[in-house]
Coordinates of C-alpha atoms and ligand atoms in Angstrom, one line a residue:
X1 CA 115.3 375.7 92.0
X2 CA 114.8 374.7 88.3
X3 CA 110.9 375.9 88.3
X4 CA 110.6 378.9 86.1
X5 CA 108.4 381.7 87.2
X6 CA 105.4 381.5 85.9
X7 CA 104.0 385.3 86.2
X8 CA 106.4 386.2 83.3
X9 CA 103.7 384.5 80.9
X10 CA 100.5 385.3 81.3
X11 CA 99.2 382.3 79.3
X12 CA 100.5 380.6 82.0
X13 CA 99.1 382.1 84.9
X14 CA 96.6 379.5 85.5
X15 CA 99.4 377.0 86.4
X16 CA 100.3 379.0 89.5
X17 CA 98.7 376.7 92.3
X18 CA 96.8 379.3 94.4
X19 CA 95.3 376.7 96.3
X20 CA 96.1 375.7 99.5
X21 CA 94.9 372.1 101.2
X22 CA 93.4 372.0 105.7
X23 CA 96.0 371.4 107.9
X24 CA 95.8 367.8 108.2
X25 CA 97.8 364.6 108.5
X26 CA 97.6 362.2 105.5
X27 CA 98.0 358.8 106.3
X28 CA 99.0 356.3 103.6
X29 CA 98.5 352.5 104.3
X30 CA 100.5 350.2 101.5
X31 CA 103.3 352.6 102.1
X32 CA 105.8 349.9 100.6
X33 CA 104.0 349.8 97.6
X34 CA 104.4 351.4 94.0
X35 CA 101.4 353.6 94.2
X36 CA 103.3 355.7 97.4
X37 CA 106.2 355.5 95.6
X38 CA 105.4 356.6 92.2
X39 CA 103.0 358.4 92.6
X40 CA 101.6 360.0 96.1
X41 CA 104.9 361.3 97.5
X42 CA 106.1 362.8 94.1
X43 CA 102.3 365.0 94.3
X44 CA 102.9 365.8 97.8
X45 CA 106.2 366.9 97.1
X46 CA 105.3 368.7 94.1
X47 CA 101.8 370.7 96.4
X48 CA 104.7 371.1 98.0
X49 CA 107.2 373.4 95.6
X50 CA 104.0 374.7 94.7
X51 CA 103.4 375.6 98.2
X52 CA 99.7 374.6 98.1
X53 CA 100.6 372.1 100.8
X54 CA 99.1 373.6 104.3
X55 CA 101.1 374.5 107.3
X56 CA 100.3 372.0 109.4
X57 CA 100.5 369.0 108.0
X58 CA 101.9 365.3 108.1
X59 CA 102.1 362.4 106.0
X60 CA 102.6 359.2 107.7
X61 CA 103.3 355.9 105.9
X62 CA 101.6 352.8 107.7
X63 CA 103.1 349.2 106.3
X64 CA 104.2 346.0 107.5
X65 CA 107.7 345.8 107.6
X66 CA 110.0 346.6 110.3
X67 CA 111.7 350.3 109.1
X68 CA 112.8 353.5 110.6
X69 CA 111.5 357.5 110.0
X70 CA 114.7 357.8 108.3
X71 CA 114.9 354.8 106.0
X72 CA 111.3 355.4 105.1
X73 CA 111.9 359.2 104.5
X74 CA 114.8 358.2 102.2
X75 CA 113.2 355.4 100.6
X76 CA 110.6 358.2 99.6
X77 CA 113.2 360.6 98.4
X78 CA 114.5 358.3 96.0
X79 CA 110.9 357.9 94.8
X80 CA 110.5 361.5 94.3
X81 CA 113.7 361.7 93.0
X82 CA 112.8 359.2 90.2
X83 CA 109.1 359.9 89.3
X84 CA 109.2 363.7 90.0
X85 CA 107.9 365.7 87.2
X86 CA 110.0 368.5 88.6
X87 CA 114.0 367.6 88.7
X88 CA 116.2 367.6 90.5
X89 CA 114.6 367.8 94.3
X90 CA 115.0 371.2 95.4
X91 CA 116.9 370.7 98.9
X92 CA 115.7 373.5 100.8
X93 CA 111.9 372.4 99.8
X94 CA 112.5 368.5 100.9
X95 CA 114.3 369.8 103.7
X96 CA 111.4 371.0 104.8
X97 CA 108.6 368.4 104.0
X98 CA 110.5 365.6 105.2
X99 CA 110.4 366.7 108.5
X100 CA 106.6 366.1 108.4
X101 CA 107.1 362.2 107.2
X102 CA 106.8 360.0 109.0
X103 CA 106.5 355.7 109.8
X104 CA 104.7 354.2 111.9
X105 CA 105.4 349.9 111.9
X106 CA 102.2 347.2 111.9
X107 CA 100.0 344.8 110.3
X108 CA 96.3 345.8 108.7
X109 CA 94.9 343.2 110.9
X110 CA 96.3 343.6 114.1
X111 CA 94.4 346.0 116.3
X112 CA 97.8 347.5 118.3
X113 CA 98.9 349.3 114.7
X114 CA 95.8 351.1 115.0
X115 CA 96.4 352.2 118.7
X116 CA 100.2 353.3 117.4
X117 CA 98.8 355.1 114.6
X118 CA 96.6 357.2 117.1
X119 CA 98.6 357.5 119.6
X120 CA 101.5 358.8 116.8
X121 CA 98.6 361.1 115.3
X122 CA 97.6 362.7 118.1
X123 CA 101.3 363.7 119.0
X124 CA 101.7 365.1 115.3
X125 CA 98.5 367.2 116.2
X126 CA 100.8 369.1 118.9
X127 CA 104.0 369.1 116.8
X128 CA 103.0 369.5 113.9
X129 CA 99.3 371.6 113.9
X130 CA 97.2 368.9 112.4
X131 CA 94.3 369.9 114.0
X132 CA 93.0 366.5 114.4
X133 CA 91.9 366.3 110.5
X134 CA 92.8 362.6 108.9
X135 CA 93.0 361.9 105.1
X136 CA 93.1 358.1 105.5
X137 CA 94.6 356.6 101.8
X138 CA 93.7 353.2 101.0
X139 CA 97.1 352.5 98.7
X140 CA 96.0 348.8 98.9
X141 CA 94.0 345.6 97.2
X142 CA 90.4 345.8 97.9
X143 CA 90.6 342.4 100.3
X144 CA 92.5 344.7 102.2
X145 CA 89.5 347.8 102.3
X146 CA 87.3 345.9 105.3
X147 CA 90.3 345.4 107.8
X148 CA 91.2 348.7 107.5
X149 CA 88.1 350.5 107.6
X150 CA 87.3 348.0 110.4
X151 CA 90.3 348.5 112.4
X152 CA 90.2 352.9 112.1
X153 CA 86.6 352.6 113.4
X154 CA 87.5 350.2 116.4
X155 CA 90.1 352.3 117.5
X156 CA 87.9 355.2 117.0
X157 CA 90.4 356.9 114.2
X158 CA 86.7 358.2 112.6
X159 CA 84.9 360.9 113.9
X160 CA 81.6 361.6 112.9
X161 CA 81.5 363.8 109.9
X162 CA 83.0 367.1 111.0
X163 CA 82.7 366.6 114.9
X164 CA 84.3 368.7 117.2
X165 CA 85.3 370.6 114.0
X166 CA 87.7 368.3 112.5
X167 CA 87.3 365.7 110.0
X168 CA 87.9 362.3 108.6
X169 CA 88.1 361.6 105.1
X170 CA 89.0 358.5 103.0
X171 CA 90.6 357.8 100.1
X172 CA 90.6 354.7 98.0
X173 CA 92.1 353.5 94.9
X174 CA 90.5 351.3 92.2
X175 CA 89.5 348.5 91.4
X176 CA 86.4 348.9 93.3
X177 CA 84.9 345.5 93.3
X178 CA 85.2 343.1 90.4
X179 CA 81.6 343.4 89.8
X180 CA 78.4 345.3 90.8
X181 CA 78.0 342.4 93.6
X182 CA 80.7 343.1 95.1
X183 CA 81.3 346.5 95.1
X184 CA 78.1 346.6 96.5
X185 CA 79.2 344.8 99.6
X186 CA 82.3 347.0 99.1
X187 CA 80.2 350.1 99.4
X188 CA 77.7 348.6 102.2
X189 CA 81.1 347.8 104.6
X190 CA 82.1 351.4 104.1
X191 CA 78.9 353.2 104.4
X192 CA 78.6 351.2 107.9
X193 CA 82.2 353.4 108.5
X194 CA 82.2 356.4 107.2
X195 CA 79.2 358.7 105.3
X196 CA 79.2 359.1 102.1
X197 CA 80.5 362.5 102.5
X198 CA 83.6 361.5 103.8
X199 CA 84.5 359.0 100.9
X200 CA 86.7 359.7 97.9
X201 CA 86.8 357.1 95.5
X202 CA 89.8 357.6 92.7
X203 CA 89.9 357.6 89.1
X204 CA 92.5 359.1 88.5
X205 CA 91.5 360.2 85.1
X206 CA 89.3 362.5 86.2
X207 CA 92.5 364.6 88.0
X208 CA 94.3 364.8 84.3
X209 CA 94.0 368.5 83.3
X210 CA 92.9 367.7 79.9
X211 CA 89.6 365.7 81.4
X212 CA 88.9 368.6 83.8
X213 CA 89.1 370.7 80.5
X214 CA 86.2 368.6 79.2
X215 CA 83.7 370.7 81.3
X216 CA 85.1 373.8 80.6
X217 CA 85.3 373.4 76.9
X218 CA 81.9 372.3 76.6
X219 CA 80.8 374.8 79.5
X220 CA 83.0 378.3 79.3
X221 CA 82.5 378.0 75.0
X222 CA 79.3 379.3 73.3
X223 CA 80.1 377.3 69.9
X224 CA 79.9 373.6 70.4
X225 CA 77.3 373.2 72.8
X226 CA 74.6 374.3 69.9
X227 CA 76.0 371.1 67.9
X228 CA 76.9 368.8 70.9
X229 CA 73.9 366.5 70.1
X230 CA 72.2 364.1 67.8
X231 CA 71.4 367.1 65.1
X232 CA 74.9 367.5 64.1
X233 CA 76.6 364.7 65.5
X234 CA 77.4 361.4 63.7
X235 CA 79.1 359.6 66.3
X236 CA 81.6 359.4 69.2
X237 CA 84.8 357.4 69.3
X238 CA 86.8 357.0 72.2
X239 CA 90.1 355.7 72.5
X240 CA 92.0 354.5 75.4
X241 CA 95.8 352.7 73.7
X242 CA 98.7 352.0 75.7
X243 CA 101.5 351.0 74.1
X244 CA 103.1 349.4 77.2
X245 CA 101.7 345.5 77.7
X246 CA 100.6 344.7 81.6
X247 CA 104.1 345.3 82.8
X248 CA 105.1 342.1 85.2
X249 CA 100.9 342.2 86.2
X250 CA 100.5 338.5 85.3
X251 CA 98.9 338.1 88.3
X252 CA 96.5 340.9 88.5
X253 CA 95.8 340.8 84.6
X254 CA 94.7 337.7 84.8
X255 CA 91.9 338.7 87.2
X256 CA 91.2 342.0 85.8
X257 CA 91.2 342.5 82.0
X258 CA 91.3 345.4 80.1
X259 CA 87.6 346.0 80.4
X260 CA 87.5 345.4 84.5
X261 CA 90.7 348.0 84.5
X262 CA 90.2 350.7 81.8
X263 CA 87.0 350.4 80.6
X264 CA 84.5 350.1 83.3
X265 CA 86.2 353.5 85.0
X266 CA 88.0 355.7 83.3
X267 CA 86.3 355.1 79.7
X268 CA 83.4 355.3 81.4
X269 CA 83.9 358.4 83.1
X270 CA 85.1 359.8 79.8
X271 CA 81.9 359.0 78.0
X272 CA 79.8 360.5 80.8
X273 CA 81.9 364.0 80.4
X274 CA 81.4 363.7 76.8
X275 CA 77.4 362.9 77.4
X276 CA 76.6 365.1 80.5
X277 CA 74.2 367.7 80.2
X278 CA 75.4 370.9 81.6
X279 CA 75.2 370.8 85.4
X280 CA 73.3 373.6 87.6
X281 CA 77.2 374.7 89.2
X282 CA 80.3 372.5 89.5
X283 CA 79.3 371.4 93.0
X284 CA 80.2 367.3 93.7
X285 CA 76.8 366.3 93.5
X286 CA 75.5 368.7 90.8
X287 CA 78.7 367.1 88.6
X288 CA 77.5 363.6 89.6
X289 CA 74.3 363.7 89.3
X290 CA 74.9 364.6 85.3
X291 CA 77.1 362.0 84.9
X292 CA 74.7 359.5 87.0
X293 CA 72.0 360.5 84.6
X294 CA 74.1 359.6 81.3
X295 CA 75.1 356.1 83.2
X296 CA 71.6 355.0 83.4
X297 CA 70.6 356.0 80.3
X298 CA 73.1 353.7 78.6
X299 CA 71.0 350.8 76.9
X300 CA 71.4 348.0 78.4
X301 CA 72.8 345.1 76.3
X302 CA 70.5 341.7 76.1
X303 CA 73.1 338.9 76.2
X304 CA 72.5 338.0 72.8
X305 CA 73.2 341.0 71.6
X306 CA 77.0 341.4 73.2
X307 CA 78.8 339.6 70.5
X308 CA 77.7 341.8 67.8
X309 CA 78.5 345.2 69.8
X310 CA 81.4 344.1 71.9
X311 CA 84.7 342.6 70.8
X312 CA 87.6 341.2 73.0
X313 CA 91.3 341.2 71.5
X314 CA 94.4 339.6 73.1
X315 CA 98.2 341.0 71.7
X316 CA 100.1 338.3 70.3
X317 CA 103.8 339.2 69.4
X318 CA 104.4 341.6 67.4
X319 CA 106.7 345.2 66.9
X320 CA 106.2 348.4 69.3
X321 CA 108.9 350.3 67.9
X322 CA 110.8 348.2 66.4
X323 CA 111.2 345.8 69.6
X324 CA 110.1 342.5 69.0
X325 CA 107.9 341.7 72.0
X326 CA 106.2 338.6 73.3
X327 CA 102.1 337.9 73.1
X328 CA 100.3 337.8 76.2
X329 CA 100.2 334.3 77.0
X330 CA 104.0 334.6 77.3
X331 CA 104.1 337.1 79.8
X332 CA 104.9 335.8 83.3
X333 CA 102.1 334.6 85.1
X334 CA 99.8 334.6 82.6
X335 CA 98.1 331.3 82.2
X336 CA 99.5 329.6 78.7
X337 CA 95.8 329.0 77.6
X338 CA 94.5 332.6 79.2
X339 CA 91.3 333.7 77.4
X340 CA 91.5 337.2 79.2
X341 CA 91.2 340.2 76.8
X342 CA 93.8 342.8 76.4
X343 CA 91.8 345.0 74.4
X344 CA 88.3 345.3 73.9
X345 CA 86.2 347.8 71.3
X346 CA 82.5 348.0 72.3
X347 CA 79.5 350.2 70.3
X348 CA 77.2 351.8 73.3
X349 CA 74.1 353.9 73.1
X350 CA 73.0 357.0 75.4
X351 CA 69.3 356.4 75.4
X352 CA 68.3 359.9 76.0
X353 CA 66.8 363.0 74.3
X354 CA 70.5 364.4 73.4
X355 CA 71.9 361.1 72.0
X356 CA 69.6 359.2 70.6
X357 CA 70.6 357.0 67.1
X358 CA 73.9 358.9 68.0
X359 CA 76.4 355.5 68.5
X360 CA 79.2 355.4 70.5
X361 CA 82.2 353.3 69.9
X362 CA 85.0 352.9 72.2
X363 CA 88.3 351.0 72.4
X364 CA 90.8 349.8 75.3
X365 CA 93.7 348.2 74.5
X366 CA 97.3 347.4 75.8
X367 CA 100.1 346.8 73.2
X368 CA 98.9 349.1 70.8
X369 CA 100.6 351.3 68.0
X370 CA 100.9 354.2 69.8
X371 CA 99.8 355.4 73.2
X372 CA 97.1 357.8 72.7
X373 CA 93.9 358.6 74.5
X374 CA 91.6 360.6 72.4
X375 CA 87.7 361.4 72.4
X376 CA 86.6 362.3 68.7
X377 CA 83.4 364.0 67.8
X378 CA 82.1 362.8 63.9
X379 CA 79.9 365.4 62.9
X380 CA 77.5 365.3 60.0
X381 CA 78.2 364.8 56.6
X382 CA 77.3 367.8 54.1
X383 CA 73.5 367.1 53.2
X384 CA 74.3 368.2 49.7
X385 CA 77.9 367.8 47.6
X386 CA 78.9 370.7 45.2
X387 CA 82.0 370.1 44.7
X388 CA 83.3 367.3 42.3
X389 CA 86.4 365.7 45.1
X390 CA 88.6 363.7 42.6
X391 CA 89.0 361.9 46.1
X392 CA 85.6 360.7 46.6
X393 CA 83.6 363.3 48.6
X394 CA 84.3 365.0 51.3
X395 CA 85.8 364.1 55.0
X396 CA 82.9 365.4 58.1
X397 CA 84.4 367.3 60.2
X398 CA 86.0 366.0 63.2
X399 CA 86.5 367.7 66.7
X400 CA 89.4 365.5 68.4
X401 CA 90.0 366.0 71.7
X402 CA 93.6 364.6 72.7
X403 CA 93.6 363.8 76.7
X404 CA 97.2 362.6 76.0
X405 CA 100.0 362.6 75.0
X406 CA 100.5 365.7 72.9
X407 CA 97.5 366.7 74.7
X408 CA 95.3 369.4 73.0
X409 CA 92.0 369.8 70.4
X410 CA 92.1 369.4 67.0
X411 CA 89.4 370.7 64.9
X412 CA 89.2 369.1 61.3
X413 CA 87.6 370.7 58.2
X414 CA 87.9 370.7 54.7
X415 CA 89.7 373.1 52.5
X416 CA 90.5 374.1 48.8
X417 CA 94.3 373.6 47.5
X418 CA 95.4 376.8 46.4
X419 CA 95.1 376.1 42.5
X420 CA 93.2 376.6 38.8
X421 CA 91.1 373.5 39.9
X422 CA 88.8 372.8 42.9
X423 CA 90.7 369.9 45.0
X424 CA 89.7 369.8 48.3
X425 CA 91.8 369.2 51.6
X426 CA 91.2 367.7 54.8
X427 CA 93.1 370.0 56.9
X428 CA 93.3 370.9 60.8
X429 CA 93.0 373.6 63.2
X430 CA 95.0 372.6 66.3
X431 CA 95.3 373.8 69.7
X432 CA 98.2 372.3 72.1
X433 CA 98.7 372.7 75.7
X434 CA 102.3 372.6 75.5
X435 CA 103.1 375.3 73.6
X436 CA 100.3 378.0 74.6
X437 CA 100.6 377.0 78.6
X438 CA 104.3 375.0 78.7
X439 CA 104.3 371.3 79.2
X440 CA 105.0 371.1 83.1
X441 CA 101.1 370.9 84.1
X442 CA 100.9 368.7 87.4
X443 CA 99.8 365.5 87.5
X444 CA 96.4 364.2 88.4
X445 CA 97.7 362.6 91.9
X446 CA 98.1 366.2 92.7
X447 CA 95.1 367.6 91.5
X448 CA 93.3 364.4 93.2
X449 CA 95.0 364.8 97.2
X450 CA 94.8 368.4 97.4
X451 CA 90.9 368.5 96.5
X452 CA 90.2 365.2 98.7
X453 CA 92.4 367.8 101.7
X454 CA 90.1 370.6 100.7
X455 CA 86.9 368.3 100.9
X456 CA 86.1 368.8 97.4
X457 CA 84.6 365.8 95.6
X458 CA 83.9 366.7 92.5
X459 CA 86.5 364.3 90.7
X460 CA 85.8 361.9 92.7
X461 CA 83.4 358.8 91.8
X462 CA 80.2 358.4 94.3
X463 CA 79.0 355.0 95.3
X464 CA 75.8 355.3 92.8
X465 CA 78.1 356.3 90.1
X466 CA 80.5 352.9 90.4
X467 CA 77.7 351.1 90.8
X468 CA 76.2 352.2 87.6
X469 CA 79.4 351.2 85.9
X470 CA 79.7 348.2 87.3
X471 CA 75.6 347.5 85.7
X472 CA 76.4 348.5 82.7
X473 CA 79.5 346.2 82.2
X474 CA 78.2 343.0 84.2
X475 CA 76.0 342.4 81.4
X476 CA 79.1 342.3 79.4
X477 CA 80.4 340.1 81.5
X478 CA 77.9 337.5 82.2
X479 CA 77.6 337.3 78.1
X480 CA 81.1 336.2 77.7
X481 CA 80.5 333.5 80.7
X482 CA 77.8 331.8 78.3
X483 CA 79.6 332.0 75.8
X484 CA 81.1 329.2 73.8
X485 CA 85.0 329.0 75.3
X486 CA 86.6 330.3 72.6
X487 CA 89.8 332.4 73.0
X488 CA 89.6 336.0 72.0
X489 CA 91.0 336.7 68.8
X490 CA 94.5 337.4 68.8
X491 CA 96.0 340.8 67.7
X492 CA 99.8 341.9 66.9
X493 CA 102.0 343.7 69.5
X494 CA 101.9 347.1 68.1
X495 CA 99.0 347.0 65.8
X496 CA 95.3 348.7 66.3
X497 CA 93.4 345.4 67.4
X498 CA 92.1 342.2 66.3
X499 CA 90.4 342.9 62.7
X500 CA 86.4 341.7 64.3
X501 CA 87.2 345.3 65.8
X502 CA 87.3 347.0 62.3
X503 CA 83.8 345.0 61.2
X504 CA 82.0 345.9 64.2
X505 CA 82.3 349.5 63.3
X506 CA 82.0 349.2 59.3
X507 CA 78.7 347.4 59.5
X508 CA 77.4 351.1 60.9
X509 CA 79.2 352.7 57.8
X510 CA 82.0 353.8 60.0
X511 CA 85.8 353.4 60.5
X512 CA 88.3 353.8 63.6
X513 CA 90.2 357.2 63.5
X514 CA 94.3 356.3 63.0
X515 CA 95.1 358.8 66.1
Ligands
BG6_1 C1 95.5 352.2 85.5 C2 95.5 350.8 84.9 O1 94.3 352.5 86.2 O2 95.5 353.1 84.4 C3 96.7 350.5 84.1 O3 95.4 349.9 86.0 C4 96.8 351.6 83.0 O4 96.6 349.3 83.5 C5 96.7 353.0 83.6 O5 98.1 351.4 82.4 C6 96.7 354.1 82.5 O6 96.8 355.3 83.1 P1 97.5 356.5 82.4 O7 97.4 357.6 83.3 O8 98.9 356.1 82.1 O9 96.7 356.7 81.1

C-alpha cells in the first residue's frame, strides 16, 4: 500500500476519513458510461482504502448491454486503475470491494429490469447486510430521469421516507433542466417519487475541499468577516478557465453552452458561498436557505440591459501550450455556423444590505490560458495617498482564493523595497494546501457519495435553489433569443476571452485579474 500514514503529520490529521457511510447498496444506472468509470468507482474505491466505506454494502451497476459480474467488475478495475488518485490498486483492498460489485442486465424502460434489480437487491440484503437501504445514482441524460424514477416506483424500489427503518435516497447528476421550465417539470416528476428529503442533486463543486473551505474561512476566522461587505469591499471577480476545449462533446455543446454547463451551477454556487450570510449551524437547510437568500437577491436583468452586462465568446484557433489547436466550429459535431458561446463574462449585482453597489463580475470559459478557478476579493482603495509610487499609486489589496489548481489563499498587500527611497511593492502572503496538508486530498465524488450514504445534504443543491438559478439565467437567455443573430465574438485558443470582455469591466474602472 503506497498511502503514507497520515498520523505522523499532525497538519495532516484532518485528511484521515473518520467517517463511515449506512450499510447500503448503491445502485448506479448509466453503468457503461464515463461518469461510473471515471469517476464513481474510483471514490468508492478510494472510501474504500480509506475504510469509510460501511460493512455492509454493495454497488450494483444497472446498463443495457448484455455483460457478466466479472467483465463488469474488471471493466471497473481498469477504470480505477486509470483515474485513481491513489496508484497502483492496492490488491488486498479491491480484493475485497469487488466482491460487493455487482451487474445486473436491462433496459430503463422495460419494467422486468426493475423486477431483476429487486429481486437481486433483496438477495444482497442477506449476503451482503444491506439492510434494505438504496442510494439510487442517476449517471444518466435527464430524458432518461422520468423512466427511471417511474419504473423504481412501479416496482415499489421506494419506500416512504425512512419506513420500516430503511431508506431510499436519490442521486442525480446535472444538467438539471435546460431552463427553469423544465427543471420545473423535472422537479414536479420527482417530487411525485420521492420527498424532497430523499433527493441529492450534484454539483460537484460543492464536494471540492477548497469550496467546502469557503464556509470555514469565512466562518471558523474572526478577521475577514468584519470587511466581508460593501464597507471595504470593491468588488468580486470570479473565474471559472479550463484550458481543455469540450473534448469530443460536439453534441452536447451544442445544446449546452458554457453558461447552461458552468455558469448557471457551479459559478453560481460559488457566488452564493462568497455572498451567504453566516448560517444559524451547518445543517442542509440552514446552508440552503443562505444561499437561497443570496439567489433571490440577485437583480434581475431587463432584457435590454443583458448586452451591456453579459458577454458571450467562442475560441477560435489558437496556442494552449504551444499546440496549435482548432476553433470551435471545427470541432466535430459542432455546427460550421454554431453561434453557441464558449465562454461568457457577466457583471451581477447582490441586491441586499451586505452587497449593495458591490459589482460582481464573473467569467466561464473553455480554451483558455490556463486552467484556473479563482474567487478574488478587491478591497478598497487607500482613501488618502502618502506615498509618492513612481508606479502610479498603489495596488488595493486583494484576497484570492484559488479553488484550483495550486489550490490555496493568497493575500495581496503593498510593501516598501528595502532601499534609501520609498518604492512600493505589491507583494503576497500565500497559503497552499499542498505543502501545509500534502496534495493527495480526495476528490469531490468522494466527499459527495459518502455524505448522500450518510443522509447529509448539505452540498447538495435543493429544488428551490436550481430553480433560482435557472431564474436568474433564463433572463439571460431569452435576451440573446431577441437578439439580432449575430455570432459571438470570436476569441483565440489559449487567450483570456474575446476583448468586449475587457470593456465590460473597464467601463466600471476595473480590470480582470491575470490568475
Ligand atoms: C462539468 C462540465 O460540470 O464541469 C465540464 O460539464 C467542465 O464541461 C467540468 O469541464 C469542470 O469541472 P472541474 O472539476 O474539472 O473543474
Amino acid at each position: 500500500m503506497t498511502t503514507p500514514n497520515p498520523s505522523k503529520n499532525p497538519l495532516r490529521s484532518g485528511l484521515i476519513e473518520d467517517r463511515t457511510g449506512d450499510a447500503c447498496a448503491v445502485v448506479i444506472f448509466g453503468a457503461s458510461g464515463d461518469l461510473t468509470r471515471r469517476k464513481l468507482m474510483p471514490a468508492l474505491y478510494n472510501l474504500a482504502v480509506g475504510r469509510a466505506l460501511p460493512g455492509g454494502f454493495a454497488v450494483v451497476g444497472v446498463a443495457r448491454r448484455e455483460k457478466s459480474h466479472d467483465a463488469f467488475r474488471s471493466e471497473m478495475k481498469d477504470g480505477v486503475g486509470q483515474f485513481s488518485r491513489r496508484k497502483p490498486i492496492d490488491p488486498a483492498v479491491w480484493g475485497d470491494f469487488e466482491r460487493g460489485i455487482s451487474y445486473v442486465r436491462g433496459s430503463f424502460e422495460d419494467p422486468q429490469t426493475y423486477a431483476d434489480l429487486k429481486g437481486h437487491l433483496d438477495q444482497l440484503d442477506v449476503e451482503r447486510g444491506t439492510r434494505g437501504n438504496r442510494l439510487f445514482y442517476l449517471a444518466v441524460p435527464p430524458s432518461e430521469f422520468d423512466t427511471i424514477a417511474g419504473g423504481l416506483r412501479e416496482a415499489k424500489l421506494v419506500r416512504a421516507k425512512e419506513a420500516d427503518g430503511a431508506w431510499t435516497r436519490v442521486v442525480f447528476e446535472k444538467p438539471f433542466g435546460e431552463d427553469l421550465a423544465s427543471c420545473r417539470a423535472l422537479n414536479e416528476t420527482i417530487a411525485s417519487v420521492f420527498d424532497e428529503s430523499q433527493v441529492y442533486r450534484i454539483d460537484h463543486y460543492l464536494g471540492k475541499e477548497t469550496v467546502q473551505n469557503l464556509l470555514v474561512f469565512r466562518f471558523a476566522n474572526s478577521l475577514f468577516e468584519p470587511i466581508w461587505n460593501r464597507q471595504h469591499v470593491d468588488h468580486v471577480q470570479i473565474t471559472v478557465a479550463e484550458d481543455i476545449g469540450i473534448e469530443g462533446r460536439g453534441k452536447f455543446y451544442e445544446q449546452t453552452g458554457v453558461t447552461r454547463d458552468v455558469v448557471q451551477n457551479h459559478l453560481m454556487q460559488l457566488l452564493s458561498l462568497v455572498a451567504m450570510e453566516p448560517p444559524i449551524s451547518l445543517a442542509a437547510d440552514a446552508v440552503r436557505d443562505e444561499k437561497v437568500k443570496v439567489l433571490r437577491s440577485l437583480r434581475p436583468m431587463e432584457r435590454s440591459q443583458v448586452p451591456m452586462n453579459v458577454i458571450r465568446g467562442q475560441y477560435g484557433r489558437g496556442f494552449v501550450r504551444a499546440e496549435e489547436l482548432p476553433g470551435y466550429r471545427e470541432e466535430p459535431d459542432v455546427a460550421p455556423d454554431s453561434k453557441v458561446e464558449t465562454y461568457v463574462a457577466m457583471r451581477m449585482h447582490v441586491d441586499n444590505w451586505r452587497w449593495s453597489g458591490v459589482p460582481f463580475f464573473v467569467r466561464a470559459g473553455k480554451r483558455m490560458a490556463r486552467r484556473v478557478t479563482e474567487i478574488a476579493v478587491q478591497f478598497n482603495k487607500v482613501p488618502h495617498t502618502l506615498f509618492r509610487a513612481p508606479d502610479g499609486g498603489i495596488t488595493p489589496n486583494v484576497l484570492a482564493l484559488r479553488i484550483q489548481p495550486d489550490e490555496g489563499i493568497q493575500l495581496r498587500f503593498t510593501s516598501k523595497e528595502p532601499g534609501q527611497q520609498t518604492i512600493l511593492r505589491d507583494v503576497a502572503m500565500d497559503f497552499r494546501y499542498g505543502t501545509s496538508f500534502g496534495s493527495n486530498t480526495p476528490e469531490a465524488y468522494e466527499r459527495l457519495l459518502l455524505d448522500a450514504m450518510r443522509g447529509e445534504a448539505t452540498l447538495f443543491t435543493r429544488r428551490d435553489e436550481v430553480e433560482q438559478q435557472w431564474q436568474y439565467i433564463d433572463r439571460v437567455f431569452d435576451a440573446w433569443k431577441h437578439e439580432a443573430s449575430a455570432p459571438p465574438p470570436t476569441y483565440a485558443s489559449g487567450s483570456w476571452g474575446p476583448d468586449q470582455a475587457d470593456d465590460l469591466i473597464a467601463r466600471d474602472g476595473r480590470r480582470w485579474r491575470k490568475p
